[in-house]
Coordinates of C-alpha atoms in Angstrom, one line a residue:
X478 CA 70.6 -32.9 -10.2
X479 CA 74.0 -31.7 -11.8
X480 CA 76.1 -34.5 -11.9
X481 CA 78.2 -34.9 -8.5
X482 CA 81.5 -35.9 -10.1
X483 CA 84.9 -33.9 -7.8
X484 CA 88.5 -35.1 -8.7
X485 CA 90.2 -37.9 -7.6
X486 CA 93.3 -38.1 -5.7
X487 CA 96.1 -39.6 -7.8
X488 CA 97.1 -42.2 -7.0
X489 CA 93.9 -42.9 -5.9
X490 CA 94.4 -45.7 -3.0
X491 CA 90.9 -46.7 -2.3
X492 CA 88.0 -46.9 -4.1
X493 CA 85.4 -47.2 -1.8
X494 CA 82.0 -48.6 -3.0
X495 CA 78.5 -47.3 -2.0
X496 CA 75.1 -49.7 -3.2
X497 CA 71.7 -47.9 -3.5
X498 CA 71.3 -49.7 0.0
X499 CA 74.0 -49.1 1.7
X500 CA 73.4 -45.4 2.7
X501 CA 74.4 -45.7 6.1
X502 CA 74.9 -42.3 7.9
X503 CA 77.4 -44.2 10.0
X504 CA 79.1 -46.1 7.3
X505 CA 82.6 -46.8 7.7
X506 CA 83.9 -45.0 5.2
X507 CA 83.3 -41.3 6.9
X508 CA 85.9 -42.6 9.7
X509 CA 87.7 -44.7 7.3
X510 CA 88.2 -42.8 4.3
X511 CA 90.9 -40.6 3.7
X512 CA 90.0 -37.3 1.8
X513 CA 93.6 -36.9 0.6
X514 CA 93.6 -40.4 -0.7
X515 CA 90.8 -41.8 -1.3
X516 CA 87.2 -41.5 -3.0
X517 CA 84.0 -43.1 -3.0
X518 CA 82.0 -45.0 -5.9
X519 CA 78.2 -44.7 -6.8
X520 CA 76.4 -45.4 -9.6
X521 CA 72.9 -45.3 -11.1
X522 CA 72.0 -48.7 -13.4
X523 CA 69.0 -49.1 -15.0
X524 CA 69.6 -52.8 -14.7
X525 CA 68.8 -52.5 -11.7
X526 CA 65.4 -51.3 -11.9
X527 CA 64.9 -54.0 -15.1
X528 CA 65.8 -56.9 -14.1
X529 CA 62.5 -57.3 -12.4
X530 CA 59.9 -54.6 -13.4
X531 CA 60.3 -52.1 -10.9
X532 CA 57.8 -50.2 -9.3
X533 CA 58.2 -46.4 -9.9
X534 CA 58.2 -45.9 -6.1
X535 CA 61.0 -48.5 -5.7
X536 CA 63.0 -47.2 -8.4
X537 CA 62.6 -43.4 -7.2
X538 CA 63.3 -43.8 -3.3
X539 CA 66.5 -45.3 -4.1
X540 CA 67.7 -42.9 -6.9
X541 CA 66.6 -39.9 -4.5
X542 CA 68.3 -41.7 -0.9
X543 CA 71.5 -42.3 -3.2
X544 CA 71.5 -38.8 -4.5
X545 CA 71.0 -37.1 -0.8
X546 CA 73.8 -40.0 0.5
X547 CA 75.9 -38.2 -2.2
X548 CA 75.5 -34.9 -0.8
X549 CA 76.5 -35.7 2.3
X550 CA 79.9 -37.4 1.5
X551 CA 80.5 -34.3 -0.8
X552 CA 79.9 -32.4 2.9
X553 CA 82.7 -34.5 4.0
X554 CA 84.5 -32.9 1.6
X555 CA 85.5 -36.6 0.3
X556 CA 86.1 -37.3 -3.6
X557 CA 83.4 -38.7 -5.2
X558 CA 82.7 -40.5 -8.5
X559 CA 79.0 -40.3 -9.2
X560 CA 77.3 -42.2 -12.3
X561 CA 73.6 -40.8 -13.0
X562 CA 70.9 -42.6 -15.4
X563 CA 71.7 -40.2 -18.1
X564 CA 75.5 -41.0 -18.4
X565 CA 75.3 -44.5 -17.8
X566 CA 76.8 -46.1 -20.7
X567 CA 77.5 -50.0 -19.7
X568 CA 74.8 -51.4 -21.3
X569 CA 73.3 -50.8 -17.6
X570 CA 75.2 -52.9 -15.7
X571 CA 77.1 -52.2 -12.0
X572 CA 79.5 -54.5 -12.8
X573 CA 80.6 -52.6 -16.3
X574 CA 80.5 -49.5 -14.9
X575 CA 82.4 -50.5 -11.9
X576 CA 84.8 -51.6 -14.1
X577 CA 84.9 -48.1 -16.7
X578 CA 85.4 -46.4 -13.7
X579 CA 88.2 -48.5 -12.3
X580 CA 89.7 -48.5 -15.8
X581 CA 89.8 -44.8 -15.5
X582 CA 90.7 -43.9 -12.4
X583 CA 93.3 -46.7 -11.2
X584 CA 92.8 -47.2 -7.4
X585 CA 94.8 -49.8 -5.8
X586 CA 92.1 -51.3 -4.0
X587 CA 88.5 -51.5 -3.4
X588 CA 86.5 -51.3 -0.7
X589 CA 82.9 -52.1 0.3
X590 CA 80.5 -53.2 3.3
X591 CA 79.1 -56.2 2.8
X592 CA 76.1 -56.5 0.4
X593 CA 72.4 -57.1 0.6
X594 CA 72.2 -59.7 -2.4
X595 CA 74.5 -62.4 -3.3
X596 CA 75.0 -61.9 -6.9
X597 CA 76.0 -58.2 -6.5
X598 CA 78.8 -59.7 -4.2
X599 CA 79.7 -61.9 -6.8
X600 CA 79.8 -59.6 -9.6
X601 CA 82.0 -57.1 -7.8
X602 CA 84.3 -59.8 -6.7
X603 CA 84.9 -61.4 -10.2
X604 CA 85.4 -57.3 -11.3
X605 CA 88.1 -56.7 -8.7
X606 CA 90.0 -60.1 -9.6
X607 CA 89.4 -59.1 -13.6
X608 CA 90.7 -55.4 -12.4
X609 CA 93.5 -57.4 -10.6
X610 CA 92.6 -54.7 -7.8
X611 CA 92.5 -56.3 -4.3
X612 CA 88.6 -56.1 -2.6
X613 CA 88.0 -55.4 1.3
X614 CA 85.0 -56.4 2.4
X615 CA 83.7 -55.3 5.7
X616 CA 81.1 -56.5 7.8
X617 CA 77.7 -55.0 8.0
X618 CA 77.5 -52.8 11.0
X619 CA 74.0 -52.2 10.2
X620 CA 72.5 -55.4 11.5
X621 CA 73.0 -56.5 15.6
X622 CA 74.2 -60.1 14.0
X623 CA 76.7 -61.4 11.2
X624 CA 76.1 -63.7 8.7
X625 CA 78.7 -66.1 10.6
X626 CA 76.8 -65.0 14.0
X627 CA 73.7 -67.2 12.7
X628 CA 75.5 -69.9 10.5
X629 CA 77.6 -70.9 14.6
X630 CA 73.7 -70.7 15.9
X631 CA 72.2 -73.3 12.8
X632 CA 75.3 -75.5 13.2
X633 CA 74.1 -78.9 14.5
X634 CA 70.7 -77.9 14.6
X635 CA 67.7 -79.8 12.6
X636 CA 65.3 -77.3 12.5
X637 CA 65.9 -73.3 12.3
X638 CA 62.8 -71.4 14.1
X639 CA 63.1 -67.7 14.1
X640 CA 61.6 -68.0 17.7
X641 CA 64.5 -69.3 19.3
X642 CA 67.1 -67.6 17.8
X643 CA 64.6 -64.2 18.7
X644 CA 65.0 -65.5 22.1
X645 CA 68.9 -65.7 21.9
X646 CA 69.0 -62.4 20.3
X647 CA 67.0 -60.7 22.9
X648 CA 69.3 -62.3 25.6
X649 CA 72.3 -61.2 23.9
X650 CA 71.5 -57.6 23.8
X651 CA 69.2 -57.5 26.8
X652 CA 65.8 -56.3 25.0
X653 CA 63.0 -56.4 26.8
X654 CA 64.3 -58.6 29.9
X655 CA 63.2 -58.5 33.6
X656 CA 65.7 -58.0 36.4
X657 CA 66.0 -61.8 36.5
X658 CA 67.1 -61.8 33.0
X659 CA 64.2 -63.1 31.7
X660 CA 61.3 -61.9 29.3
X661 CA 59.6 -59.3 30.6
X662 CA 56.3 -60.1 31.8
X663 CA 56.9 -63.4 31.8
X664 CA 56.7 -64.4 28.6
X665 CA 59.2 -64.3 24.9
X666 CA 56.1 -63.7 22.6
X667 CA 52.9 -61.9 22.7
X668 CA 51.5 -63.0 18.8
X669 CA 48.3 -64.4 20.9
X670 CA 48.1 -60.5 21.3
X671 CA 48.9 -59.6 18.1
X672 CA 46.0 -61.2 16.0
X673 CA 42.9 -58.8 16.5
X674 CA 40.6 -57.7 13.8
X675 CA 38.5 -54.4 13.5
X676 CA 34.9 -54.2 14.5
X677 CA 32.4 -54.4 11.9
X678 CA 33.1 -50.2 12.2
X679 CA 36.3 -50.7 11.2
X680 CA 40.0 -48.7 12.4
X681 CA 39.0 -45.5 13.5
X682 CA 40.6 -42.9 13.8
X683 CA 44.4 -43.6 12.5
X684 CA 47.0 -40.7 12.5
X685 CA 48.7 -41.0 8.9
X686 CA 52.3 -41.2 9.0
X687 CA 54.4 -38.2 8.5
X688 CA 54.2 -36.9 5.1
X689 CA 57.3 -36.1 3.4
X690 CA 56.7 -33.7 0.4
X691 CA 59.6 -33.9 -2.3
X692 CA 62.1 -31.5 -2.0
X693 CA 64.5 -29.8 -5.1
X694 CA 66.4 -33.4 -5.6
X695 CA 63.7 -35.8 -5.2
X696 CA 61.4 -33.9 -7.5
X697 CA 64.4 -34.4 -10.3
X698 CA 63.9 -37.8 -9.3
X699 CA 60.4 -38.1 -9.9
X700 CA 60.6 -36.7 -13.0
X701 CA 63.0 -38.5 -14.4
X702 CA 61.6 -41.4 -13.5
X703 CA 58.3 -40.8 -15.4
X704 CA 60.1 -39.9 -18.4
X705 CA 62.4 -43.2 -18.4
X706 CA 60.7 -45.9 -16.9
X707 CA 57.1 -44.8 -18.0
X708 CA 55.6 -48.1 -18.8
X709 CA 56.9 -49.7 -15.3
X710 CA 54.3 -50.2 -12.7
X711 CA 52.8 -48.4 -10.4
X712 CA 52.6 -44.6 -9.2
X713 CA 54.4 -41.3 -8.0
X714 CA 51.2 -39.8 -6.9
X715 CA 51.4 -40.7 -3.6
X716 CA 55.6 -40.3 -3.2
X717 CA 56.1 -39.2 0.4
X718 CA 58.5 -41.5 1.7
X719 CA 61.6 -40.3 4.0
X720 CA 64.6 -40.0 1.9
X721 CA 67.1 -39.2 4.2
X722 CA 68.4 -40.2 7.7
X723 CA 67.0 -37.5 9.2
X724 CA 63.2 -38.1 7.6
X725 CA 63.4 -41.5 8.7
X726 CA 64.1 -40.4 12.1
X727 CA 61.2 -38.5 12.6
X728 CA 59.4 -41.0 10.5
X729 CA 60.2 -43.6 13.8
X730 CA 59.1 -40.7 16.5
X731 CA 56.0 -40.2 14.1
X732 CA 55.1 -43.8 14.5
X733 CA 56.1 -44.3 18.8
X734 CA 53.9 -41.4 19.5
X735 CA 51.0 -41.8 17.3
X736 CA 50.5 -45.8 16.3
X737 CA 52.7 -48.3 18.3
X738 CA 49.8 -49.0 20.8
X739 CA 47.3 -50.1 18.6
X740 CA 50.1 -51.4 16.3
X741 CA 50.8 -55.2 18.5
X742 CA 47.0 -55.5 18.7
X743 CA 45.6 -55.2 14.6
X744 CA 49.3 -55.8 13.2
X745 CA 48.0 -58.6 11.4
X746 CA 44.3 -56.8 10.2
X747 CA 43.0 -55.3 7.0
X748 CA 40.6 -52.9 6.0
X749 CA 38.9 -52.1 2.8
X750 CA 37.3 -48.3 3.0
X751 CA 36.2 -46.3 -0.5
X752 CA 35.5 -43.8 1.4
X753 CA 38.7 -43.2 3.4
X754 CA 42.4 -44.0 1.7
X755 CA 44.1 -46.2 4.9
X756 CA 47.3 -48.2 3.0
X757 CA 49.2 -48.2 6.7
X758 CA 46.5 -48.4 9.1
X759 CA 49.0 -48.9 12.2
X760 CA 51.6 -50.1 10.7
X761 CA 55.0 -48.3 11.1
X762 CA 55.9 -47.8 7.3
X763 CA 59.6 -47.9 8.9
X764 CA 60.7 -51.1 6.7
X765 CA 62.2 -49.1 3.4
X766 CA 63.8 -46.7 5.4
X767 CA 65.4 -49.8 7.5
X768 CA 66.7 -51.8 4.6
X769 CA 68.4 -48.8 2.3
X770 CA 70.3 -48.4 6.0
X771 CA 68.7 -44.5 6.6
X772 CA 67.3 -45.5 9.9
X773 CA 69.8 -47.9 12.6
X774 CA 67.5 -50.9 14.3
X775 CA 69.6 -50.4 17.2
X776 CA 67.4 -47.1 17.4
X777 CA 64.1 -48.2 16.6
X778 CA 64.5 -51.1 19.2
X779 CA 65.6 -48.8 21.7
X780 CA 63.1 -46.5 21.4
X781 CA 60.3 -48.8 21.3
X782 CA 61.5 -50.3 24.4
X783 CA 61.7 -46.8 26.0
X784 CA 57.4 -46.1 25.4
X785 CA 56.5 -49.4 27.1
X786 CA 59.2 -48.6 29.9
X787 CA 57.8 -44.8 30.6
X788 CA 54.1 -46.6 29.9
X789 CA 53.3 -45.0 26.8
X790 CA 52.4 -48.6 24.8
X791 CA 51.5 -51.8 26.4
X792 CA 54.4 -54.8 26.5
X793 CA 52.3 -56.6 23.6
X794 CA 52.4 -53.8 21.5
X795 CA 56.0 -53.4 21.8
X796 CA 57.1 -56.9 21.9
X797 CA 55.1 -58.0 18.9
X798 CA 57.4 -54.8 17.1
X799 CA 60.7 -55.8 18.0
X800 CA 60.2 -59.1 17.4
X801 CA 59.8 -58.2 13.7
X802 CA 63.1 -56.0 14.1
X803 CA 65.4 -58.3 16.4
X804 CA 64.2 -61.5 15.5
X805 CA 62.4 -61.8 12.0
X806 CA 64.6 -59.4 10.4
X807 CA 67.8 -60.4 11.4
X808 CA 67.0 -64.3 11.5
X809 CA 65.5 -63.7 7.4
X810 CA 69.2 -62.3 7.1
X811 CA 70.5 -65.3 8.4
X812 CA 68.7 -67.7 6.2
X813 CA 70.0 -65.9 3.1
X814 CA 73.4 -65.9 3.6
X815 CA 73.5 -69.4 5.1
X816 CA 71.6 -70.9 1.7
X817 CA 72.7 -69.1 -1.3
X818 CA 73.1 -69.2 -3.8
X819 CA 71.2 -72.4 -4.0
X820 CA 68.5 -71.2 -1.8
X821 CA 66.5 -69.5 -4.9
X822 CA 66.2 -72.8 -7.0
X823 CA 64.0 -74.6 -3.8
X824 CA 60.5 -75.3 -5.1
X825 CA 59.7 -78.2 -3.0
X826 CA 56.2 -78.2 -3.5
X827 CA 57.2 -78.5 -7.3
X828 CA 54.7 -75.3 -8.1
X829 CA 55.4 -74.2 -11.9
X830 CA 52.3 -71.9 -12.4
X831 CA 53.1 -68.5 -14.6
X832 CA 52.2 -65.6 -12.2
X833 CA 48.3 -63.9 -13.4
X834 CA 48.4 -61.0 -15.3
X835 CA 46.1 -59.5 -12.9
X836 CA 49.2 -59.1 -10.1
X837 CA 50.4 -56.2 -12.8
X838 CA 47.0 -54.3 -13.1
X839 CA 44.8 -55.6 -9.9
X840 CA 42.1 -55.9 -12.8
X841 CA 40.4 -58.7 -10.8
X842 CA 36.9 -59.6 -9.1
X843 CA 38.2 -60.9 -5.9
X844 CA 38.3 -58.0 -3.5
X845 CA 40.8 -59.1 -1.4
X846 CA 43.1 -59.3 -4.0
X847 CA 42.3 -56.6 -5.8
X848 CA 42.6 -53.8 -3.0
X849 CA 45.6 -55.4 -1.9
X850 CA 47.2 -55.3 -5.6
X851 CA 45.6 -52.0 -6.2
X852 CA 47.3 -50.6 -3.0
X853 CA 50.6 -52.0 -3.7
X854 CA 50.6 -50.5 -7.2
X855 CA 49.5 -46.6 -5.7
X856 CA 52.2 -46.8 -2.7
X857 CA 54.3 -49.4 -3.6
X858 CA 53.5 -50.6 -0.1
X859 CA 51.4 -53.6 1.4
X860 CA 51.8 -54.8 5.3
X861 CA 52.8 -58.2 6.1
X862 CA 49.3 -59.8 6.1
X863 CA 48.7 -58.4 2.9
X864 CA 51.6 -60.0 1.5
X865 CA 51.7 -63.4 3.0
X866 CA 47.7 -64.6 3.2
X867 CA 46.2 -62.5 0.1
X868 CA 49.0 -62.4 -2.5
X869 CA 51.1 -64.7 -1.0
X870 CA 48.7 -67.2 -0.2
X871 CA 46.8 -66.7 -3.5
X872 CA 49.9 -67.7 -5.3
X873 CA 50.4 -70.6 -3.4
X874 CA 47.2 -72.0 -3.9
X875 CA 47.1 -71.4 -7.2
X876 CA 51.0 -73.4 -7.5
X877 CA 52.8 -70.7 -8.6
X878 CA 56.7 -70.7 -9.6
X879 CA 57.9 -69.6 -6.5
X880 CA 60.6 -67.5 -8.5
X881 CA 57.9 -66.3 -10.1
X882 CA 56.4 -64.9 -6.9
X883 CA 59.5 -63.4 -5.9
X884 CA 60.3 -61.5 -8.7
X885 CA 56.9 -59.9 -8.4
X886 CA 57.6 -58.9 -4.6
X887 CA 61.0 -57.7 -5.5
X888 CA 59.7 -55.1 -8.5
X889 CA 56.5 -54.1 -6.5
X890 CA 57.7 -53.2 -2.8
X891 CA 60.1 -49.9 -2.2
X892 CA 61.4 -51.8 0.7
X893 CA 62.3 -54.7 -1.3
X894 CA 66.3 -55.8 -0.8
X895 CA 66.8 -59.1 -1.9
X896 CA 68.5 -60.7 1.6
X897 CA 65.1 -59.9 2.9
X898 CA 62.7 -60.3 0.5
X899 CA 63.7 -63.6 -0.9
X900 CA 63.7 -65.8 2.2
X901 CA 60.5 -64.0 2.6
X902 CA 58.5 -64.8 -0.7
X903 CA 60.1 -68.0 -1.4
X904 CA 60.4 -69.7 2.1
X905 CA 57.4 -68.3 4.3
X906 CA 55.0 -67.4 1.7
X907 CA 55.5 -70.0 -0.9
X908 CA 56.9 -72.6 1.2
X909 CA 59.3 -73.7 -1.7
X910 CA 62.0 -74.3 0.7
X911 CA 60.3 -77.4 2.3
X912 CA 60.5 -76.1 5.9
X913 CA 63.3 -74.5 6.6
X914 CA 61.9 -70.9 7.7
X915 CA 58.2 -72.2 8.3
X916 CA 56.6 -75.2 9.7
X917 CA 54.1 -75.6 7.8
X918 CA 52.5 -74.3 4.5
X919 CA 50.8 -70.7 5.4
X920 CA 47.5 -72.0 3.8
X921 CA 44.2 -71.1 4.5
X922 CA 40.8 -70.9 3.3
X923 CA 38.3 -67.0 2.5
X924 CA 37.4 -67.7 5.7
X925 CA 40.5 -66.2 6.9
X926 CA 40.8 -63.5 5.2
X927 CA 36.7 -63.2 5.8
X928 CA 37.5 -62.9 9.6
X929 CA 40.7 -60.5 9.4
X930 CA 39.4 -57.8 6.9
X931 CA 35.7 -56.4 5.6
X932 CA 36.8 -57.4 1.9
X933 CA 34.6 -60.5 1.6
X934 CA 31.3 -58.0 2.0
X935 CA 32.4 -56.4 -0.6
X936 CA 33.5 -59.6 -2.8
X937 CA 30.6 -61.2 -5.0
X938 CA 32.3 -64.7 -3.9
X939 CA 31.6 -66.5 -0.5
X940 CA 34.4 -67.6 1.5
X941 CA 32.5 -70.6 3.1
X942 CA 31.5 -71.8 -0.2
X943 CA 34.3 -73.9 -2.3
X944 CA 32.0 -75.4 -5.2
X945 CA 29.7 -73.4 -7.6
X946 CA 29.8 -69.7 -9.4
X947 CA 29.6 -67.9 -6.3
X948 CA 32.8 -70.2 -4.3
X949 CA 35.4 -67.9 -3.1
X950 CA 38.6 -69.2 -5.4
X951 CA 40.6 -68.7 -2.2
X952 CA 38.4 -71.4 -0.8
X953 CA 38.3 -73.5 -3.4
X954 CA 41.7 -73.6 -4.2
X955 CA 43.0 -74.4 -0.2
X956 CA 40.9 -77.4 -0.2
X957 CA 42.1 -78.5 -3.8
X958 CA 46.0 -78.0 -2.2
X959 CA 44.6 -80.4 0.8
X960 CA 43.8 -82.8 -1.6
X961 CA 46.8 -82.7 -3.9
X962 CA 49.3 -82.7 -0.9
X963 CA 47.2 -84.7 1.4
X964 CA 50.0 -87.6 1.6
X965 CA 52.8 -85.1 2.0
X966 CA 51.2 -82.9 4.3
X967 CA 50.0 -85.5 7.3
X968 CA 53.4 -86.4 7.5
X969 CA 53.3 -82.6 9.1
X970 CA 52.6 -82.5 13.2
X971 CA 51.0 -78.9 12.8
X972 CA 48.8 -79.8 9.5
X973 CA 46.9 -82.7 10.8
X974 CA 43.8 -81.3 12.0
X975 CA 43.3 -79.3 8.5
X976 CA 44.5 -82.7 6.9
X977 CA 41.6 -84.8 8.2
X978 CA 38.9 -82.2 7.7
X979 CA 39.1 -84.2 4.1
X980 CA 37.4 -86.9 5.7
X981 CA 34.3 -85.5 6.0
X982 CA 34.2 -84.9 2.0
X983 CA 32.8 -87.2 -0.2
X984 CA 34.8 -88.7 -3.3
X985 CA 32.7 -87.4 -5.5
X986 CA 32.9 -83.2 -4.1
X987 CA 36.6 -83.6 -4.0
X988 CA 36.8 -84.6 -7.6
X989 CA 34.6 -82.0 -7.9
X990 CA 36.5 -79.5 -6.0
X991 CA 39.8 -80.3 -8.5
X992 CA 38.0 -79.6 -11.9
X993 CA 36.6 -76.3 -10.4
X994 CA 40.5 -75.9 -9.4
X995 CA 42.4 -76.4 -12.7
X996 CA 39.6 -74.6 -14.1
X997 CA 40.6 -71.6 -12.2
X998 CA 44.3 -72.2 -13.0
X999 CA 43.8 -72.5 -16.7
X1000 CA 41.3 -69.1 -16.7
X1001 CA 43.9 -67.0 -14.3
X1002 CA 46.9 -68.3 -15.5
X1003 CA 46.5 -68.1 -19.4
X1004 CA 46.9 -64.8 -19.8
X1005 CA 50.1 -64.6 -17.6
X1006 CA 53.0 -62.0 -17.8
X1007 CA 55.6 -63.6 -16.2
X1008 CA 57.8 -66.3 -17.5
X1009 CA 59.9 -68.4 -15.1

């Protein structure tokens, strides 16, 4: 890609400022901007694919949606200030070349939609006030609630379940309600639907989602990403993802017609095949394209709505899809902005674990984990049950730094912002925040994973067995957690049953069961490459 770098107007009267996940097709600035006064800001940092190791996926889908954003506001025939990897000269950093730029070209204000990740809002704020240059922040279109929508609903209340506020949010923009104004079919939530597993023969037959083969730009893109960030992690070989807002909208048809049905039902499932490469099974693969703002959730909700209206899906299927969109996505939001930054430091559990090595390499012997890892390296990609109860949950047996954890999620997933991610990896999966997105600890035992996925056939460990050479460390590990949080955790109305299950052990196994433990820590953890 030639550099896309068009003259300014001078004076230039506002700047306005485009993030690597802001690439709205409606953003305001197409109505807002003035082409004989103003411009628009981008820029390419590598600090932002260093500051955590970035995948190579990651790091490619938003250099190649940013460079296909850029060619559109070009179309719009509006001035634009484009900073590529290669000219970059900052030491890496948006804030220093926010401020080079501003230096240079003198607007008399800024301008920018809100941002996905509290210290980027920082860092442009103390630039504008160092720049003397005024900063307008507008709200986030993007999402169907505000940051001050959700801190009015937590105000006075003791607990924040995403249920509830799902339920308000469904109300409020009449999804899925009967004539009455209630839940269709009776009901808020289907998850008792949503919870199946394969057969012992497995997924079938699944329709792949649409392939989207690099065109001219992203191929720059994927070069240049091999030749700069060679020793990151992961792989380009399987680079198909939509790129622009017109990709991701037949990405969302792709997925209505061919996987929606089956999604509500085996949503939380996973499958191990050698013989057959299945990274999305059912699942939409809709998230990246979401959170970098190529695809509106006002669209994706309506349309989903639409099948199980005209009786293309079932009400499960569909429900159990928009719950992730309208509830889980906008109350994760919610949490974010209504915590930080002090949300990031929670560890309530007081886990300070360095992260195994083996999350960077999925050189491992537990099969779960390492098709999961292995995955997530090749596509940059791994559903929400993959995620939360096998890396996740691994993690948190093992009492991981939660920060730790997230850093990990943040470099490894394409779709990883971190307003979403964060709330995500610290709160529900590592429980760090002591309750305030989940109500209990997400722990359990191989058997779990053992009755969601074929991985433990193909595992040389036994998930029932938690003592011995072949115990599943998955097993062994959830019942050393029991132990170590037993006071803490009765205290908990939805951990009591798994609580007293310790009664039936002996003294003697559960010592037992907490030397095989730290053994496991000090083996997986001593070769670590992460430092919190």
């Amino acid at each position: 890609m030639s550099t896309i770098r068009t003259p300014w107007p001078e004076p230039l009267e506002t700047l306005w400022i485009v993030l690597g996940d802001q690439l709205d097709p409606d953003h305001p600035l197409f109505e807002q901007a003035d082409p004989a006064h103003d411009a628009v800001w981008m820029a390419e940092v590598s600090e932002e694919s260093t500051k955590v190791w970035s995948h190579k996926a990651r790091i490619a889908l938003f250099l190649s949606s940013m460079r296909h954003f850029a060619q559109q506001v070009s179309a719009q025939k509006i001035a634009l200030c484009y900073t590529t990897l290669s000219e970059t000269d900052n030491k890496g950093a948006l804030d220093a070349q926010l401020k080079f730029d501003c230096q240079r070209m003198q607007p008399k204000r800024l301008a920018m939609v809100w941002p996905g990740e509290w210290d980027v809002l920082k860092s442009i704020q103390d630039t504008a006030d160092a720049l003397s240059c005024p900063l307008l922040l507008l709200p986030d279109e993007h999402f169907l609630s505000t940051p001050e929508d959700f801190r009015h609903y937590a105000s006075g209340r003791k607990q924040l379940r995403m249920e509830f506020f799902y339920r308000q949010m469904r109300v409020r923009h009449h999804v899925l309600l009967d004539e009455a104004g209630g839940p269709e079919g009776g009901q808020w939530n289907f998850d008792h639907d949503n919870q199946g597993a394969f057969s012992k023969h497995g997924p079938g037959s699944v329709a792949p989602p649409m392939h989207f083969a690099p065109d001219a730009l992203t191929a720059d893109v994927l070069a240049l990403v091999e030749d700069q960030f060679e020793h990151h992690p992961g792989s380009l070989a399987h680079f198909d993802w939509p790129v622009t807002p017109q990709q991701a909208q037949l990405a969302l048809d792709d997925f209505i017609q061919h996987r929606l049905e089956c999604f509500g039902q085996y949503q939380d499932a996973m499958w191990i095949d050698p013989c057959q490469d299945l990274p999305y099974l059912y699942h939409s693969r809709l998230s990246a394209a979401l959170n970098l703002k190529l695809l509106n959730p006002r669209q994706v909700i309506q349309k989903a709505e639409a099948a199980y209206r005209s009786g293309r899906v079932s009400l499960a299927s569909a429900e159990g899809f928009i719950r992730q969109i309208l509830g889980w996505r906008e109350y994760v939001r919610g949490i974010y902005w209504l915590y930080m930054p002090a949300y990031r430091h929670q560890n309530a559990l007081c886990a300070n674990a360095p992260l195994p090595s083996f999350y960077w390499s999925a050189k491992t012997d537990m099969a779960c984990l390492q098709a999961a890892i292995r995955q997530s390296l090749d596509y940059g990609y791994a559903h929400h049950i993959q995620r939360l109860m096998v890396t996740g949950l691994f993690a948190l047996l093992l009492g991981v730094h939660p920060m730790a954890v997230h850093r990990w999620y943040l470099a490894m997933y394409v779709d990883a912002v971190e307003w979403v991610e964060l709330p995500n990896s610290l709160g529900m999966s590592q429980y760090g925040d002591g309750g305030i997105m989940a109500s209990k600890p997400y722990i359990a035992s191989g058997n779990y994973i053992n009755r969601m996925s074929n991985a433990c056939k193909q595992c040389r460990y036994d998930p029932a067995v938690r003592l011995g050479e072949n115990a599943c460390p998955f097993t062994t590990l959830y019942w050393a957690f029991l132990i170590n949080h037993e006071t803490s955790l009765m205290k908990n109305p939805r951990m009591g049953m798994q609580v007293r299950n310790l009664q039936r052990i002996e003294q003697s196994e559960k010592q037992a069961i907490l030397q095989q433990a730290q053994k496991l820590r000090d083996t997986l953890t001593c070769t670590s490459a992460d430092v919190v």
